[in-house]
């Protein structure tokens, strides 16, 4: 139940990739038969990725993952447009791939506005509008949050960006392949994707760059990806991402995400019914089909993870162990949770392989784990008083 961290590679994806490790080993930049065979495979994958988001093939470049695509979007737009301005608008709940790229740009003369969010993790488009200045060159707001699953009002922000003629990037790593996306309808100029969040391989991603966007490459070298991303292409990885995109489109058409969101709601309801002093983080309806993020009072997320792991359930918490000290998640703090509450968070993220039995099992074992941990917790006195 940790599909937001990564998804298992689909067997069909693996099957499609396999020949490109062995018999079809050509370099797509070679003119001979082997090279052209690999080139065809890369271009076929590009068509599938483009189709999944309503783009054209020429608007897709392959990268080494979502992190690289985010860095490319932010730094590439910043360097290319610095004569026009030096101001970037983003949010406080972005993935570190965006936040840390912004911190880097701040050290190099750019000014970044980090917008707050409401208690559900939603950005207010009006606040985006009011922060725009004549120096603003880029707005980067994530499509769906990786921790709390909230889906942002991208279309509204896209409209504002267009009105003011400002580039708009969205990190769509958690949304692509899970909810329908049309880049033209959303009004985005740049959109980040990652293979391993949609049952493709790790270490491959893609960036949609709308035709005509002024951007410089992040990686210099050969002329691959039409001079936008140097380096011999990761052919097998790209083929895998293309197949994953093709399959994701088919699954969405067949309504798989509806099935997953039903399991999600069943799991939320089951836990909330059996456990007291728990709150659901993120928006109640505008959330990713597979995302559940709960805060259990009087306990600490890491100990929940270990107990669940011992019972065969893989989950994640909002805390990250940074330089020896346990730091509460920046996302949970941004939605207004106190650090001690944020420490008791648990993220369960469902994927296509989760079943009703999985959901029933977690609903069955979790209350016992919570009770045991609460009885042991340093907040025990407070907890016992409330029980
Ligand atoms: N952006 C978001 C929202 C993510 O959830 C992740 C991965 O967790 C990334 C970016 C980074 O993607 P990758 O792991 O492909 O580098």
GROMACS .gro file of N, CA, C and O in nm, residues 9-10 12-22 24-26 28 38 41-46 48-49 60-65 193-206 225 229 232-246:
model
  252
    9UNK      N    1   0.650  -0.274  -1.168
    9UNK     CA    2   0.655  -0.267  -1.315
    9UNK      C    3   0.559  -0.372  -1.372
    9UNK      O    4   0.566  -0.489  -1.337
   10UNK      N    5   0.471  -0.327  -1.459
   10UNK     CA    6   0.372  -0.415  -1.521
   10UNK      C    7   0.444  -0.524  -1.602
   10UNK      O    8   0.545  -0.495  -1.667
   12UNK      N    9   0.358  -0.658  -1.875
   12UNK     CA   10   0.357  -0.622  -2.019
   12UNK      C   11   0.464  -0.517  -2.051
   12UNK      O   12   0.522  -0.516  -2.159
   13UNK      N   13   0.489  -0.431  -1.952
   13UNK     CA   14   0.593  -0.328  -1.968
   13UNK      C   15   0.730  -0.397  -1.977
   13UNK      O   16   0.811  -0.370  -2.066
   14UNK      N   17   0.749  -0.489  -1.885
   14UNK     CA   18   0.876  -0.562  -1.880
   14UNK      C   19   0.898  -0.639  -2.011
   14UNK      O   20   1.009  -0.641  -2.065
   15UNK      N   21   0.791  -0.701  -2.060
   15UNK     CA   22   0.799  -0.778  -2.184
   15UNK      C   23   0.838  -0.687  -2.302
   15UNK      O   24   0.921  -0.722  -2.385
   16UNK      N   25   0.781  -0.567  -2.303
   16UNK     CA   26   0.811  -0.473  -2.411
   16UNK      C   27   0.957  -0.425  -2.402
   16UNK      O   28   1.023  -0.402  -2.504
   17UNK      N   29   1.007  -0.412  -2.277
   17UNK     CA   30   1.142  -0.359  -2.259
   17UNK      C   31   1.252  -0.461  -2.292
   17UNK      O   32   1.357  -0.424  -2.344
   18UNK      N   33   1.224  -0.587  -2.259
   18UNK     CA   34   1.327  -0.691  -2.264
   18UNK      C   35   1.414  -0.696  -2.389
   18UNK      O   36   1.537  -0.697  -2.377
   19UNK      N   37   1.357  -0.695  -2.510
   19UNK     CA   38   1.443  -0.705  -2.629
   19UNK      C   39   1.544  -0.591  -2.639
   19UNK      O   40   1.650  -0.607  -2.700
   20UNK      N   41   1.512  -0.476  -2.578
   20UNK     CA   42   1.600  -0.360  -2.592
   20UNK      C   43   1.722  -0.367  -2.498
   20UNK      O   44   1.807  -0.280  -2.498
   21UNK      N   45   1.726  -0.476  -2.419
   21UNK     CA   46   1.846  -0.504  -2.339
   21UNK      C   47   1.933  -0.606  -2.411
   21UNK      O   48   2.047  -0.628  -2.373
   22UNK      N   49   1.875  -0.675  -2.512
   22UNK     CA   50   1.950  -0.787  -2.572
   22UNK      C   51   1.956  -0.775  -2.724
   22UNK      O   52   2.042  -0.705  -2.776
   24UNK      N   53   1.777  -0.615  -2.952
   24UNK     CA   54   1.756  -0.485  -3.017
   24UNK      C   55   1.837  -0.378  -2.945
   24UNK      O   56   1.781  -0.290  -2.880
   25UNK      N   57   1.968  -0.390  -2.956
   25UNK     CA   58   2.053  -0.306  -2.870
   25UNK      C   59   2.107  -0.179  -2.935
   25UNK      O   60   2.195  -0.112  -2.883
   26UNK      N   61   2.050  -0.144  -3.050
   26UNK     CA   62   2.107  -0.031  -3.125
   26UNK      C   63   2.101   0.103  -3.053
   26UNK      O   64   2.019   0.124  -2.963
   28UNK      N   65   1.991   0.466  -3.089
   28UNK     CA   66   1.892   0.529  -3.179
   28UNK      C   67   1.949   0.641  -3.266
   28UNK      O   68   1.881   0.689  -3.357
   38UNK      N   69   1.591   0.091  -3.292
   38UNK     CA   70   1.581   0.155  -3.159
   38UNK      C   71   1.513   0.293  -3.172
   38UNK      O   72   1.430   0.330  -3.088
   41UNK      N   73   1.146   0.257  -3.189
   41UNK     CA   74   1.088   0.222  -3.058
   41UNK      C   75   1.077   0.346  -2.970
   41UNK      O   76   0.975   0.366  -2.901
   42UNK      N   77   1.179   0.431  -2.973
   42UNK     CA   78   1.176   0.555  -2.892
   42UNK      C   79   1.062   0.645  -2.941
   42UNK      O   80   0.986   0.700  -2.860
   43UNK      N   81   1.049   0.658  -3.072
   43UNK     CA   82   0.946   0.749  -3.125
   43UNK      C   83   0.804   0.695  -3.102
   43UNK      O   84   0.711   0.771  -3.079
   44UNK      N   85   0.793   0.562  -3.103
   44UNK     CA   86   0.663   0.501  -3.074
   44UNK      C   87   0.625   0.529  -2.927
   44UNK      O   88   0.511   0.565  -2.896
   45UNK      N   89   0.723   0.518  -2.838
   45UNK     CA   90   0.699   0.547  -2.695
   45UNK      C   91   0.660   0.693  -2.678
   45UNK      O   92   0.569   0.727  -2.602
   46UNK      N   93   0.725   0.780  -2.751
   46UNK     CA   94   0.697   0.924  -2.741
   46UNK      C   95   0.551   0.952  -2.781
   46UNK      O   96   0.483   1.033  -2.718
   48UNK      N   97   0.298   0.749  -2.752
   48UNK     CA   98   0.207   0.703  -2.646
   48UNK      C   99   0.206   0.799  -2.527
   48UNK      O  100   0.100   0.827  -2.471
   49UNK      N  101   0.324   0.848  -2.488
   49UNK     CA  102   0.331   0.941  -2.375
   49UNK      C  103   0.257   1.070  -2.411
   49UNK      O  104   0.178   1.123  -2.332
   60UNK      N  105   0.736   1.630  -2.637
   60UNK     CA  106   0.778   1.541  -2.526
   60UNK      C  107   0.928   1.519  -2.532
   60UNK      O  108   0.980   1.480  -2.637
   61UNK      N  109   0.998   1.540  -2.421
   61UNK     CA  110   1.137   1.494  -2.416
   61UNK      C  111   1.149   1.394  -2.301
   61UNK      O  112   1.082   1.407  -2.198
   62UNK      N  113   1.232   1.293  -2.322
   62UNK     CA  114   1.253   1.193  -2.217
   62UNK      C  115   1.367   1.236  -2.127
   62UNK      O  116   1.465   1.297  -2.172
   63UNK      N  117   1.350   1.206  -1.998
   63UNK     CA  118   1.449   1.246  -1.897
   63UNK      C  119   1.483   1.125  -1.810
   63UNK      O  120   1.426   1.017  -1.829
   64UNK      N  121   1.570   1.148  -1.715
   64UNK     CA  122   1.607   1.041  -1.622
   64UNK      C  123   1.513   1.036  -1.502
   64UNK      O  124   1.555   0.998  -1.393
   65UNK      N  125   1.388   1.077  -1.516
   65UNK     CA  126   1.292   1.069  -1.406
   65UNK      C  127   1.220   1.200  -1.383
   65UNK      O  128   1.246   1.301  -1.452
  193UNK      N  129   0.643   1.423  -1.578
  193UNK     CA  130   0.591   1.285  -1.561
  193UNK      C  131   0.705   1.193  -1.517
  193UNK      O  132   0.821   1.223  -1.541
  194UNK      N  133   0.668   1.082  -1.454
  194UNK     CA  134   0.769   0.985  -1.411
  194UNK      C  135   0.720   0.843  -1.439
  194UNK      O  136   0.605   0.810  -1.409
  195UNK      N  137   0.810   0.759  -1.494
  195UNK     CA  138   0.771   0.623  -1.534
  195UNK      C  139   0.728   0.534  -1.419
  195UNK      O  140   0.629   0.461  -1.429
  196UNK      N  141   0.800   0.543  -1.306
  196UNK     CA  142   0.775   0.443  -1.202
  196UNK      C  143   0.651   0.469  -1.117
  196UNK      O  144   0.621   0.392  -1.027
  197UNK      N  145   0.579   0.577  -1.146
  197UNK     CA  146   0.453   0.600  -1.072
  197UNK      C  147   0.333   0.551  -1.152
  197UNK      O  148   0.221   0.562  -1.108
  198UNK      N  149   0.360   0.500  -1.273
  198UNK     CA  150   0.248   0.449  -1.353
  198UNK      C  151   0.279   0.310  -1.408
  198UNK      O  152   0.249   0.279  -1.522
  199UNK      N  153   0.343   0.229  -1.323
  199UNK     CA  154   0.373   0.089  -1.355
  199UNK      C  155   0.476   0.075  -1.466
  199UNK      O  156   0.480  -0.025  -1.536
  200UNK      N  157   0.560   0.177  -1.481
  200UNK     CA  158   0.674   0.171  -1.572
  200UNK      C  159   0.800   0.157  -1.488
  200UNK      O  160   0.794   0.145  -1.365
  201UNK      N  161   0.917   0.165  -1.554
  201UNK     CA  162   1.043   0.150  -1.480
  201UNK      C  163   1.086   0.277  -1.405
  201UNK      O  164   1.041   0.387  -1.438
  202UNK      N  165   1.174   0.261  -1.308
  202UNK     CA  166   1.236   0.375  -1.238
  202UNK      C  167   1.341   0.439  -1.328
  202UNK      O  168   1.392   0.375  -1.419
  203UNK      N  169   1.375   0.563  -1.298
  203UNK     CA  170   1.487   0.626  -1.367
  203UNK      C  171   1.455   0.671  -1.509
  203UNK      O  172   1.546   0.694  -1.589
  204UNK      N  173   1.327   0.682  -1.542
  204UNK     CA  174   1.290   0.741  -1.670
  204UNK      C  175   1.167   0.828  -1.647
  204UNK      O  176   1.078   0.794  -1.569
  205UNK      N  177   1.167   0.943  -1.708
  205UNK     CA  178   1.054   1.035  -1.694
  205UNK      C  179   1.040   1.111  -1.823
  205UNK      O  180   1.107   1.081  -1.924
  206UNK      N  181   0.953   1.208  -1.823
  206UNK     CA  182   0.936   1.289  -1.943
  206UNK      C  183   0.891   1.429  -1.903
  206UNK      O  184   0.833   1.449  -1.797
  225UNK      N  185   1.736   1.426  -2.840
  225UNK     CA  186   1.607   1.488  -2.804
  225UNK      C  187   1.596   1.629  -2.865
  225UNK      O  188   1.556   1.724  -2.799
  229UNK      N  189   1.792   1.752  -2.459
  229UNK     CA  190   1.838   1.668  -2.348
  229UNK      C  191   1.947   1.576  -2.403
  229UNK      O  192   1.918   1.475  -2.468
  232UNK      N  193   2.294   0.962  -2.481
  232UNK     CA  194   2.231   0.852  -2.555
  232UNK      C  195   2.105   0.807  -2.480
  232UNK      O  196   2.107   0.789  -2.358
  233UNK      N  197   1.999   0.792  -2.551
  233UNK     CA  198   1.870   0.762  -2.490
  233UNK      C  199   1.870   0.628  -2.415
  233UNK      O  200   1.931   0.531  -2.460
  234UNK      N  201   1.796   0.625  -2.304
  234UNK     CA  202   1.774   0.502  -2.227
  234UNK      C  203   1.661   0.427  -2.298
  234UNK      O  204   1.545   0.434  -2.261
  235UNK      N  205   1.700   0.356  -2.406
  235UNK     CA  206   1.598   0.301  -2.496
  235UNK      C  207   1.501   0.208  -2.423
  235UNK      O  208   1.379   0.224  -2.432
  236UNK      N  209   1.554   0.112  -2.347
  236UNK     CA  210   1.465   0.016  -2.279
  236UNK      C  211   1.372   0.090  -2.182
  236UNK      O  212   1.252   0.062  -2.176
  237UNK      N  213   1.428   0.185  -2.108
  237UNK     CA  214   1.347   0.262  -2.012
  237UNK      C  215   1.237   0.341  -2.083
  237UNK      O  216   1.122   0.345  -2.039
  238UNK      N  217   1.274   0.403  -2.194
  238UNK     CA  218   1.178   0.484  -2.270
  238UNK      C  219   1.067   0.394  -2.327
  238UNK      O  220   0.948   0.427  -2.321
  239UNK      N  221   1.108   0.278  -2.379
  239UNK     CA  222   1.009   0.183  -2.432
  239UNK      C  223   0.913   0.143  -2.318
  239UNK      O  224   0.791   0.137  -2.336
  240UNK      N  225   0.969   0.122  -2.199
  240UNK     CA  226   0.887   0.085  -2.082
  240UNK      C  227   0.791   0.197  -2.045
  240UNK      O  228   0.673   0.172  -2.017
  241UNK      N  229   0.838   0.319  -2.050
  241UNK     CA  230   0.751   0.431  -2.015
  241UNK      C  231   0.639   0.446  -2.120
  241UNK      O  232   0.524   0.474  -2.086
  242UNK      N  233   0.674   0.424  -2.245
  242UNK     CA  234   0.574   0.433  -2.352
  242UNK      C  235   0.466   0.327  -2.334
  242UNK      O  236   0.346   0.356  -2.345
  243UNK      N  237   0.510   0.204  -2.303
  243UNK     CA  238   0.413   0.096  -2.284
  243UNK      C  239   0.327   0.126  -2.161
  243UNK      O  240   0.205   0.105  -2.162
  244UNK      N  241   0.390   0.177  -2.055
  244UNK     CA  242   0.315   0.210  -1.932
  244UNK      C  243   0.209   0.316  -1.962
  244UNK      O  244   0.097   0.309  -1.913
  245UNK      N  245   0.244   0.414  -2.047
  245UNK     CA  246   0.149   0.520  -2.083
  245UNK      C  247   0.032   0.461  -2.162
  245UNK      O  248  -0.084   0.493  -2.137
  246UNK      N  249   0.065   0.372  -2.255
  246UNK     CA  250  -0.039   0.308  -2.338
  246UNK      C  251  -0.136   0.230  -2.248
  246UNK      O  252  -0.258   0.240  -2.260
   0.00000   0.00000   0.00000
